[in-house]
Amino acid sequence: MNLEYGTVSAWDAKTCRIRVDLHENGLTSYWLQVPQGYSKKSKRRCPVELGTPVAILLKDDGVGGVLLGAVYSEAEPPPIEDDDTDYMEYKDGTKLSYSPSEHKLDLNISAGTVDITAPAGVTINAAAGVTINAASGVAINAGSGGTTVIGVVNVTGDVIADGISLKNHTHPGIQTGSSSTGQPQ
């Protein structure tokens, strides 16, 4: 087996194989296997982009071989300089990173949406609180189960229930004056 360096010149998505233009001799490899994380019941498929600088192992006959992985260079430097962070960046700019030393997971979607589907439910446990910032509103569709809030609800603005404003509703049949209405019934 020979260690070779080159650039991905073809990608076959159906078979997860690549062809590599070899730098040293100007030739192109045959179709080479691309190792994946899982390939039985659990599956993972990581595509390889054309033009990616790679290291490969080639059999002595130059026909068979396997991708060892992508490699960084001066022309294609690592995206971050950190001894600790596991980092992924996609071609659309979406980034996912985890820093064990900071105990911090970051997901930054450059465009589009995030969908979570969990037939048995979703639980979020946060010892220090949860903040949701939304530029165009938040919708909660609780179905027939309704929504339960345990604790105090503080609202800045109005609360509207079935079209009735908490701040601006009136009670007909009450005379104005210094008296207050009674407790809700």
Coordinates of N, CA, C and O in Angstrom, one line a residue:
M1 N 0.9 -1.2 0.0 CA 0.0 0.0 0.0 C 0.9 1.2 0.0 O 1.9 1.3 0.7
N2 N 0.5 2.2 -0.7 CA 1.2 3.5 -0.8 C 0.4 4.7 -0.4 O -0.8 4.8 -0.8
L3 N 1.0 5.5 0.4 CA 0.3 6.8 0.8 C 0.4 7.8 -0.3 O 1.5 8.0 -0.7
E4 N -0.7 8.3 -0.7 CA -0.7 9.3 -1.8 C -1.6 10.5 -1.4 O -2.5 10.4 -0.5
Y5 N -1.3 11.7 -2.0 CA -2.1 12.9 -1.7 C -2.6 13.4 -3.0 O -2.0 13.2 -4.1
G6 N -3.8 13.9 -3.0 CA -4.4 14.4 -4.2 C -5.6 15.2 -3.9 O -5.9 15.7 -2.8
T7 N -6.4 15.4 -5.0 CA -7.6 16.3 -4.9 C -8.8 15.5 -5.4 O -8.7 14.8 -6.5
V8 N -10.0 15.5 -4.8 CA -11.1 14.7 -5.2 C -11.6 15.3 -6.5 O -11.9 16.5 -6.6
S9 N -11.7 14.5 -7.5 CA -12.1 14.9 -8.9 C -13.5 14.4 -9.3 O -14.1 14.9 -10.2
A10 N -14.0 13.4 -8.5 CA -15.3 12.8 -8.8 C -15.9 12.2 -7.6 O -15.1 11.6 -6.7
W11 N -17.2 12.3 -7.4 CA -17.9 11.7 -6.2 C -19.1 11.0 -6.7 O -19.9 11.5 -7.5
D12 N -19.2 9.7 -6.4 CA -20.4 8.9 -6.7 C -21.3 8.7 -5.5 O -20.9 7.9 -4.6
A13 N -22.3 9.5 -5.4 CA -23.2 9.5 -4.2 C -23.8 8.1 -3.9 O -24.1 7.7 -2.8
K14 N -24.1 7.4 -5.0 CA -24.8 6.1 -4.9 C -24.0 5.1 -4.2 O -24.4 4.3 -3.3
T15 N -22.7 5.0 -4.5 CA -21.8 4.0 -3.9 C -20.8 4.6 -2.9 O -20.1 3.8 -2.3
C16 N -20.9 5.9 -2.6 CA -20.0 6.5 -1.7 C -18.5 6.2 -2.1 O -17.7 5.8 -1.3
R17 N -18.2 6.5 -3.3 CA -16.8 6.3 -3.8 C -16.3 7.6 -4.4 O -17.1 8.4 -4.9
I18 N -15.0 7.8 -4.5 CA -14.4 9.0 -5.1 C -13.3 8.6 -6.1 O -12.8 7.5 -6.0
R19 N -13.0 9.5 -6.9 CA -11.8 9.4 -7.8 C -10.9 10.6 -7.3 O -11.4 11.7 -7.0
V20 N -9.6 10.4 -7.4 CA -8.7 11.4 -6.9 C -7.6 11.7 -7.9 O -7.0 10.8 -8.5
D21 N -7.4 13.0 -8.2 CA -6.3 13.4 -9.1 C -5.1 13.4 -8.2 O -5.0 14.2 -7.2
L22 N -4.1 12.6 -8.6 CA -2.9 12.5 -7.8 C -1.9 13.5 -8.1 O -1.6 13.8 -9.3
H23 N -1.4 14.2 -7.1 CA -0.5 15.4 -7.3 C 0.9 15.0 -7.9 O 1.4 15.6 -8.8
E24 N 1.5 13.9 -7.4 CA 2.8 13.6 -7.7 C 3.0 13.1 -9.2 O 4.0 13.4 -9.8
N25 N 2.0 12.3 -9.7 CA 2.2 11.8 -11.0 C 1.2 12.2 -12.1 O 1.3 11.8 -13.2
G26 N 0.3 13.1 -11.7 CA -0.6 13.7 -12.7 C -1.7 12.7 -13.2 O -2.4 13.0 -14.1
L27 N -1.8 11.5 -12.5 CA -2.8 10.5 -12.9 C -4.1 10.7 -12.0 O -4.1 11.4 -11.0
T28 N -5.1 10.0 -12.4 CA -6.4 10.0 -11.7 C -6.6 8.6 -11.2 O -6.5 7.6 -12.0
S29 N -7.0 8.4 -9.9 CA -7.2 7.1 -9.3 C -8.4 6.4 -9.9 O -9.3 7.1 -10.5
Y30 N -8.5 5.1 -9.7 CA -9.8 4.4 -10.0 C -10.8 4.8 -8.8 O -10.4 5.6 -7.9
W31 N -12.0 4.3 -8.9 CA -13.0 4.6 -7.8 C -12.5 4.0 -6.5 O -12.2 2.8 -6.4
L32 N -12.4 4.8 -5.5 CA -11.9 4.4 -4.2 C -13.0 4.4 -3.1 O -13.9 5.3 -3.2
Q33 N -13.0 3.5 -2.2 CA -13.9 3.5 -1.1 C -13.8 4.7 -0.2 O -12.7 5.2 0.0
V34 N -14.9 5.2 0.4 CA -14.9 6.3 1.3 C -15.4 5.7 2.6 O -16.6 5.4 2.7
P35 N -14.6 5.5 3.7 CA -15.1 5.0 4.9 C -16.2 5.9 5.5 O -16.1 7.1 5.4
Q36 N -17.2 5.3 6.1 CA -18.2 6.0 6.8 C -18.3 5.6 8.3 O -17.8 4.5 8.6
G37 N -19.0 6.4 9.1 CA -19.0 6.0 10.5 C -19.8 4.7 10.8 O -19.4 4.0 11.7
Y38 N -20.9 4.5 10.0 CA -21.7 3.3 10.2 C -22.2 2.9 8.9 O -22.5 3.7 8.0
S39 N -22.5 1.6 8.7 CA -23.0 1.1 7.4 C -23.9 -0.1 7.6 O -24.3 -0.8 6.6
K40 N -24.4 -0.5 8.8 CA -25.2 -1.7 9.0 C -26.6 -1.2 9.3 O -27.2 -0.5 8.5
K41 N -27.1 -1.4 10.5 CA -28.4 -0.9 10.9 C -28.4 0.6 11.2 O -29.2 1.3 10.8
S42 N -27.4 1.0 11.9 CA -27.1 2.4 12.0 C -26.3 2.8 10.8 O -25.4 2.1 10.4
K43 N -26.7 4.0 10.2 CA -26.0 4.4 9.0 C -25.6 5.9 9.1 O -26.3 6.6 9.7
R44 N -24.5 6.2 8.4 CA -24.1 7.6 8.3 C -23.5 7.7 7.0 O -22.7 6.9 6.5
R45 N -23.8 8.8 6.3 CA -23.2 9.1 5.0 C -22.7 10.5 5.0 O -23.4 11.5 5.2
C46 N -21.4 10.7 4.8 CA -20.8 12.0 4.7 C -20.3 12.2 3.3 O -19.4 11.4 2.8
P47 N -20.9 13.1 2.5 CA -20.4 13.3 1.1 C -19.1 13.9 1.1 O -18.7 14.6 2.1
V48 N -18.3 13.8 0.0 CA -17.0 14.4 -0.2 C -17.2 15.4 -1.3 O -17.6 15.1 -2.4
E49 N -16.8 16.6 -1.0 CA -16.9 17.7 -2.0 C -15.8 17.6 -3.0 O -14.6 17.3 -2.7
L50 N -16.1 17.9 -4.3 CA -15.1 18.0 -5.3 C -14.1 19.1 -5.0 O -14.4 20.1 -4.4
G51 N -12.8 18.8 -5.3 CA -11.8 19.7 -5.0 C -11.2 19.6 -3.6 O -10.2 20.3 -3.2
T52 N -11.7 18.7 -2.8 CA -11.2 18.5 -1.4 C -9.8 17.9 -1.4 O -9.6 16.9 -2.1
P53 N -8.8 18.5 -0.8 CA -7.5 17.8 -0.7 C -7.6 16.6 0.3 O -8.1 16.8 1.4
V54 N -7.1 15.5 -0.1 CA -7.2 14.2 0.6 C -5.9 13.4 0.7 O -5.0 13.6 -0.2
A55 N -5.9 12.5 1.6 CA -4.8 11.5 1.7 C -5.5 10.2 1.4 O -6.6 9.9 2.0
I56 N -4.9 9.3 0.6 CA -5.4 8.0 0.3 C -4.4 6.9 0.4 O -3.2 7.2 0.4
L57 N -4.8 5.7 0.6 CA -4.0 4.5 0.5 C -4.3 3.8 -0.8 O -5.5 3.5 -1.0
L58 N -3.3 3.6 -1.6 CA -3.5 2.9 -2.9 C -2.7 1.6 -2.8 O -1.6 1.5 -2.3
K59 N -3.3 0.5 -3.4 CA -2.6 -0.7 -3.5 C -1.5 -0.6 -4.5 O -1.5 0.4 -5.3
D60 N -0.5 -1.4 -4.4 CA 0.6 -1.3 -5.3 C 0.3 -1.3 -6.8 O 1.0 -0.7 -7.6
D61 N -0.8 -2.0 -7.2 CA -1.2 -2.0 -8.6 C -1.9 -0.7 -9.0 O -2.2 -0.5 -10.2
G62 N -2.2 0.2 -8.0 CA -2.8 1.5 -8.3 C -4.3 1.4 -8.6 O -4.9 2.4 -8.9
V63 N -4.9 0.2 -8.5 CA -6.3 0.1 -8.8 C -7.2 0.2 -7.5 O -8.1 1.0 -7.5
G64 N -6.9 -0.6 -6.5 CA -7.7 -0.6 -5.3 C -7.1 0.4 -4.3 O -6.0 0.8 -4.3
G65 N -8.0 0.9 -3.4 CA -7.5 1.8 -2.4 C -8.7 2.4 -1.6 O -9.9 2.0 -1.7
V66 N -8.3 3.2 -0.6 CA -9.3 3.8 0.3 C -8.9 5.2 0.7 O -7.8 5.5 0.8
L67 N -9.9 6.0 0.9 CA -9.7 7.4 1.4 C -9.4 7.3 2.9 O -10.0 6.7 3.7
L68 N -8.3 8.0 3.2 CA -7.9 8.1 4.7 C -8.7 9.3 5.3 O -9.1 9.2 6.4
G69 N -8.8 10.4 4.5 CA -9.5 11.5 5.0 C -9.1 12.8 4.3 O -8.1 12.8 3.6
A70 N -9.8 13.8 4.6 CA -9.4 15.2 4.0 C -8.2 15.7 4.8 O -8.1 15.3 6.0
V71 N -7.4 16.5 4.2 CA -6.3 17.1 4.9 C -6.3 18.6 4.7 O -6.7 19.1 3.7
Y72 N -5.8 19.3 5.7 CA -5.6 20.8 5.6 C -4.3 21.1 5.1 O -3.3 20.4 5.2
S73 N -4.2 22.3 4.5 CA -2.9 22.8 4.0 C -2.9 24.3 4.1 O -3.9 24.9 4.7
E74 N -1.9 25.0 3.6 CA -1.8 26.4 3.7 C -3.0 27.0 2.8 O -3.5 28.1 3.2
A75 N -3.3 26.4 1.7 CA -4.4 26.9 0.8 C -5.7 26.6 1.5 O -6.7 27.4 1.2
E76 N -5.9 25.5 2.2 CA -7.1 25.2 2.9 C -6.8 25.0 4.4 O -6.7 23.8 4.8
P77 N -6.7 26.1 5.2 CA -6.3 25.9 6.6 C -7.5 25.5 7.4 O -8.7 25.6 7.0
P78 N -7.3 24.9 8.6 CA -8.4 24.5 9.5 C -9.2 25.8 9.8 O -8.8 26.9 9.9
P79 N -10.6 25.5 10.0 CA -11.5 26.7 10.2 C -11.3 27.3 11.6 O -11.7 28.5 11.8
I80 N -10.8 26.6 12.6 CA -10.6 27.2 13.9 C -9.2 26.7 14.4 O -8.7 25.7 14.0
E81 N -8.7 27.5 15.4 CA -7.4 27.1 16.0 C -7.7 27.0 17.5 O -7.6 27.9 18.2
D82 N -8.0 25.7 17.9 CA -8.5 25.4 19.2 C -8.1 24.0 19.5 O -8.3 23.1 18.7
D83 N -7.5 23.8 20.7 CA -7.0 22.4 21.0 C -8.2 21.5 21.5 O -8.0 20.3 21.7
D84 N -9.4 22.1 21.7 CA -10.4 21.4 22.4 C -11.7 21.2 21.7 O -12.4 20.2 21.9
T85 N -12.1 22.1 20.7 CA -13.4 22.1 20.2 C -13.6 21.2 19.0 O -12.7 21.1 18.1
D86 N -14.6 20.4 19.0 CA -15.1 19.6 17.9 C -15.9 20.5 17.0 O -16.9 21.0 17.5
Y87 N -15.6 20.6 15.7 CA -16.2 21.6 14.9 C -16.6 21.1 13.5 O -15.8 20.4 12.9
M88 N -17.8 21.4 13.1 CA -18.3 21.1 11.7 C -18.8 22.3 11.1 O -19.6 23.1 11.7
E89 N -18.5 22.6 9.8 CA -19.1 23.7 9.1 C -19.5 23.1 7.7 O -18.7 22.5 7.1
Y90 N -20.7 23.5 7.3 CA -21.3 23.0 6.1 C -21.1 24.1 5.0 O -20.9 25.3 5.3
K91 N -21.2 23.7 3.7 CA -21.0 24.7 2.7 C -22.0 25.8 2.6 O -21.7 26.9 2.1
D92 N -23.1 25.7 3.3 CA -24.1 26.8 3.3 C -23.8 27.8 4.5 O -24.5 28.7 4.7
G93 N -22.7 27.5 5.3 CA -22.4 28.3 6.4 C -22.9 27.8 7.8 O -22.6 28.4 8.8
T94 N -23.7 26.8 7.8 CA -24.2 26.2 9.0 C -23.0 25.6 9.8 O -22.2 25.0 9.3
K95 N -23.0 25.9 11.2 CA -21.9 25.5 12.0 C -22.4 24.8 13.2 O -23.4 25.1 13.8
L96 N -21.7 23.7 13.6 CA -22.0 22.9 14.8 C -20.7 22.7 15.5 O -19.7 22.3 14.9
S97 N -20.6 23.1 16.8 CA -19.4 22.9 17.6 C -19.7 22.5 19.0 O -20.7 22.9 19.5
Y98 N -18.7 21.8 19.6 CA -18.8 21.5 21.0 C -17.5 21.6 21.6 O -16.5 21.1 21.2
S99 N -17.5 22.4 22.8 CA -16.2 22.6 23.5 C -16.4 21.9 24.9 O -17.1 22.4 25.7
P100 N -15.7 20.8 25.1 CA -15.8 20.1 26.4 C -15.3 20.9 27.6 O -15.8 20.9 28.7
S101 N -14.3 21.7 27.3 CA -13.7 22.6 28.4 C -14.7 23.6 28.8 O -14.7 24.0 30.0
E102 N -15.5 24.2 27.9 CA -16.5 25.2 28.2 C -17.9 24.5 28.5 O -18.8 25.2 28.9
H103 N -18.1 23.2 28.2 CA -19.3 22.5 28.4 C -20.4 23.2 27.5 O -21.5 23.5 28.0
K104 N -20.0 23.6 26.3 CA -20.9 24.4 25.5 C -21.1 23.8 24.1 O -20.1 23.5 23.4
L105 N -22.4 23.6 23.7 CA -22.7 23.1 22.4 C -23.4 24.3 21.6 O -24.3 24.9 22.1
D106 N -22.9 24.6 20.4 CA -23.4 25.7 19.6 C -23.9 25.1 18.3 O -23.2 24.3 17.6
L107 N -25.1 25.5 17.9 CA -25.6 25.2 16.5 C -26.1 26.5 15.9 O -26.9 27.2 16.5
N108 N -25.5 26.8 14.8 CA -25.8 28.1 14.1 C -26.2 27.7 12.7 O -25.4 27.4 11.9
I109 N -27.5 27.8 12.4 CA -28.1 27.5 11.1 C -28.1 28.8 10.3 O -28.6 29.8 10.7
S110 N -27.4 28.8 9.1 CA -27.2 30.0 8.4 C -28.5 30.4 7.6 O -28.7 31.6 7.4
A111 N -29.3 29.5 7.3 CA -30.6 29.8 6.6 C -31.5 28.6 6.8 O -31.0 27.5 7.1
G112 N -32.8 28.7 6.7 CA -33.7 27.6 6.7 C -34.2 27.4 8.1 O -34.4 28.3 8.9
T113 N -34.6 26.2 8.5 CA -35.3 25.8 9.7 C -34.6 24.7 10.4 O -33.7 24.0 9.9
V114 N -35.0 24.5 11.7 CA -34.6 23.4 12.5 C -35.9 22.6 12.8 O -36.8 23.2 13.4
D115 N -36.0 21.4 12.5 CA -37.2 20.6 12.8 C -36.8 19.4 13.7 O -35.8 18.7 13.5
I116 N -37.5 19.3 14.8 CA -37.3 18.2 15.8 C -38.6 17.4 15.8 O -39.7 17.9 16.0
T117 N -38.5 16.1 15.5 CA -39.7 15.2 15.6 C -39.4 14.1 16.6 O -38.4 13.4 16.5
A118 N -40.3 14.0 17.6 CA -40.1 13.0 18.7 C -41.5 12.5 19.0 O -42.2 13.1 19.8
P119 N -41.9 11.3 18.5 CA -43.2 10.8 18.8 C -43.6 10.6 20.3 O -44.7 10.7 20.6
A120 N -42.6 10.4 21.1 CA -42.9 10.2 22.5 C -42.7 11.5 23.4 O -42.9 11.4 24.6
G121 N -42.4 12.6 22.7 CA -42.3 13.9 23.5 C -40.9 14.4 23.5 O -39.9 13.8 23.1
V122 N -40.8 15.7 23.9 CA -39.5 16.4 24.1 C -39.5 17.0 25.5 O -40.4 17.6 25.9
T123 N -38.4 16.8 26.2 CA -38.1 17.4 27.5 C -36.9 18.3 27.4 O -35.9 17.8 26.9
I124 N -37.0 19.5 27.9 CA -35.8 20.4 28.0 C -35.6 20.6 29.5 O -36.5 21.1 30.2
N125 N -34.5 20.2 30.0 CA -34.1 20.5 31.4 C -33.0 21.5 31.4 O -31.9 21.3 30.8
A126 N -33.2 22.6 32.1 CA -32.2 23.7 32.2 C -32.2 24.2 33.6 O -33.2 24.7 34.1
A127 N -31.0 24.1 34.3 CA -30.9 24.5 35.7 C -30.8 26.0 35.8 O -31.1 26.6 36.8
A128 N -30.5 26.7 34.7 CA -30.3 28.2 34.8 C -31.3 29.0 33.9 O -31.1 30.1 33.7
G129 N -32.4 28.4 33.5 CA -33.4 29.1 32.7 C -33.3 28.9 31.2 O -32.3 28.4 30.7
V130 N -34.4 29.3 30.5 CA -34.4 29.1 29.1 C -34.9 30.5 28.5 O -35.8 31.1 29.0
T131 N -34.2 30.9 27.4 CA -34.6 32.1 26.8 C -34.9 31.8 25.3 O -34.2 31.1 24.7
I132 N -36.0 32.3 24.8 CA -36.4 32.2 23.4 C -36.5 33.6 22.8 O -37.3 34.4 23.3
N133 N -35.8 33.8 21.8 CA -35.9 35.1 21.1 C -36.4 34.8 19.7 O -35.7 34.1 19.0
A134 N -37.5 35.4 19.3 CA -38.1 35.2 18.0 C -38.5 36.5 17.4 O -39.2 37.3 18.0
A135 N -38.0 36.7 16.2 CA -38.3 38.0 15.5 C -39.7 38.1 15.1 O -40.2 39.3 14.9
S136 N -40.5 37.0 14.8 CA -41.8 37.2 14.3 C -42.8 36.3 15.1 O -43.8 35.9 14.5
G137 N -42.6 36.1 16.4 CA -43.7 35.5 17.2 C -43.3 34.0 17.5 O -42.5 33.4 16.9
V138 N -44.0 33.5 18.5 CA -43.9 32.1 18.9 C -45.3 31.5 18.9 O -46.2 32.1 19.5
A139 N -45.4 30.3 18.3 CA -46.7 29.6 18.3 C -46.6 28.3 19.1 O -45.6 27.6 18.9
I140 N -47.5 28.1 20.0 CA -47.5 26.8 20.7 C -48.9 26.2 20.4 O -49.9 26.7 20.7
N141 N -48.8 25.0 19.7 CA -50.1 24.3 19.4 C -50.1 23.0 20.3 O -49.5 22.0 20.0
A142 N -50.9 23.1 21.4 CA -50.8 22.1 22.4 C -51.9 21.0 22.1 O -52.0 20.0 22.9
G143 N -52.8 21.2 21.1 CA -53.8 20.2 20.9 C -54.8 20.1 22.0 O -55.0 21.0 22.8
S144 N -55.4 18.9 22.2 CA -56.4 18.7 23.2 C -55.9 18.7 24.6 O -56.6 18.9 25.6
G145 N -54.6 18.5 24.8 CA -53.9 18.5 26.1 C -53.8 19.8 26.8 O -53.6 19.9 28.0
G146 N -53.9 20.9 26.0 CA -53.8 22.2 26.5 C -52.3 22.5 26.9 O -51.4 21.8 26.7
T147 N -52.2 23.7 27.6 CA -50.9 24.1 28.0 C -50.9 24.4 29.5 O -51.8 25.1 30.0
T148 N -50.0 23.9 30.3 CA -49.9 24.1 31.7 C -48.6 24.8 32.0 O -47.6 24.5 31.6
V149 N -48.8 25.9 32.8 CA -47.6 26.7 33.3 C -47.6 26.6 34.8 O -48.6 26.9 35.5
I150 N -46.5 26.1 35.4 CA -46.4 26.0 36.8 C -45.4 27.2 37.2 O -44.3 27.2 36.8
G151 N -45.9 28.1 38.0 CA -45.1 29.2 38.4 C -45.8 30.5 37.9 O -46.9 30.5 37.4
V152 N -45.1 31.6 38.2 CA -45.6 32.9 37.8 C -45.4 33.2 36.3 O -44.4 32.9 35.8
V153 N -46.4 33.8 35.7 CA -46.3 34.3 34.3 C -46.2 35.8 34.3 O -47.2 36.4 34.7
N154 N -45.2 36.4 33.9 CA -45.1 37.8 33.7 C -45.2 38.2 32.2 O -44.5 37.6 31.4
V155 N -46.1 39.1 31.9 CA -46.3 39.5 30.5 C -46.1 41.0 30.4 O -46.6 41.7 31.2
T156 N -45.3 41.4 29.4 CA -45.2 42.8 29.1 C -46.0 42.9 27.8 O -45.8 42.3 26.8
G157 N -47.1 43.7 27.9 CA -48.0 43.8 26.8 C -49.4 43.3 27.2 O -49.7 43.3 28.4
D158 N -50.2 42.9 26.3 CA -51.5 42.4 26.6 C -51.6 40.9 26.6 O -50.8 40.2 26.0
V159 N -52.6 40.4 27.2 CA -53.0 39.0 27.1 C -54.4 38.9 26.5 O -55.3 39.6 27.0
I160 N -54.5 38.1 25.5 CA -55.8 38.1 24.8 C -56.3 36.6 24.8 O -55.6 35.7 24.3
A161 N -57.5 36.4 25.4 CA -58.0 35.0 25.5 C -59.4 35.0 24.7 O -60.3 35.8 25.1
D162 N -59.5 34.1 23.7 CA -60.7 34.1 22.9 C -61.2 35.4 22.4 O -62.3 35.8 22.5
G163 N -60.2 36.3 22.1 CA -60.5 37.6 21.5 C -60.8 38.7 22.6 O -61.1 39.8 22.2
I164 N -60.7 38.3 23.9 CA -60.9 39.3 24.9 C -59.6 39.8 25.5 O -58.8 39.0 26.0
S165 N -59.4 41.1 25.5 CA -58.1 41.7 26.0 C -58.1 41.8 27.5 O -59.1 42.3 28.1
L166 N -57.1 41.3 28.1 CA -57.0 41.5 29.6 C -56.9 42.9 30.0 O -57.4 43.4 31.0
K167 N -56.1 43.7 29.2 CA -55.9 45.1 29.5 C -57.1 46.0 29.1 O -57.4 47.0 29.8
N168 N -57.8 45.7 28.1 CA -58.8 46.6 27.5 C -60.2 46.1 27.6 O -61.1 46.7 27.0
H169 N -60.5 45.0 28.3 CA -61.9 44.6 28.3 C -62.7 45.4 29.3 O -62.2 46.0 30.2
T170 N -64.0 45.4 29.1 CA -64.9 46.1 30.0 C -65.9 45.1 30.7 O -66.1 44.0 30.2
H171 N -66.5 45.6 31.8 CA -67.5 44.8 32.5 C -68.8 45.6 32.4 O -69.0 46.6 33.1
P172 N -69.7 45.1 31.5 CA -71.0 45.9 31.4 C -71.8 45.8 32.7 O -71.7 44.8 33.5
G173 N -72.6 46.8 32.9 CA -73.5 46.8 34.1 C -72.9 47.3 35.4 O -73.5 47.2 36.4
I174 N -71.7 47.8 35.3 CA -71.0 48.3 36.5 C -71.0 49.8 36.4 O -70.7 50.4 35.4
Q175 N -71.3 50.4 37.5 CA -71.3 51.9 37.5 C -70.0 52.4 37.9 O -69.3 51.8 38.7
T176 N -69.6 53.5 37.2 CA -68.3 54.1 37.5 C -68.3 54.7 38.9 O -69.3 55.1 39.4
G177 N -67.2 54.8 39.5 CA -67.0 55.4 40.8 C -65.8 54.8 41.5 O -64.9 54.2 40.9
S178 N -65.7 54.9 42.8 CA -64.5 54.5 43.5 C -64.5 53.1 43.9 O -63.5 52.5 44.4
S179 N -65.7 52.4 43.7 CA -65.7 50.9 44.1 C -65.0 50.1 43.0 O -64.8 50.4 41.9
S180 N -64.6 48.9 43.5 CA -63.9 47.9 42.6 C -64.9 46.7 42.4 O -65.8 46.5 43.2
T181 N -64.7 46.0 41.3 CA -65.5 44.8 41.1 C -65.1 43.8 42.1 O -64.0 43.9 42.7
G182 N -65.8 42.8 42.3 CA -65.5 41.7 43.2 C -64.5 40.8 42.6 O -64.0 40.9 41.5
Q183 N -64.1 39.7 43.4 CA -63.2 38.7 43.0 C -63.8 37.9 41.8 O -65.0 37.8 41.7
P184 N -62.9 37.4 40.9 CA -63.4 36.6 39.9 C -64.2 35.4 40.4 O -63.8 34.9 41.5
Q185 N -65.2 34.9 39.7 CA -66.0 33.8 40.1 C -65.9 32.7 39.0 O -65.8 32.9 37.9

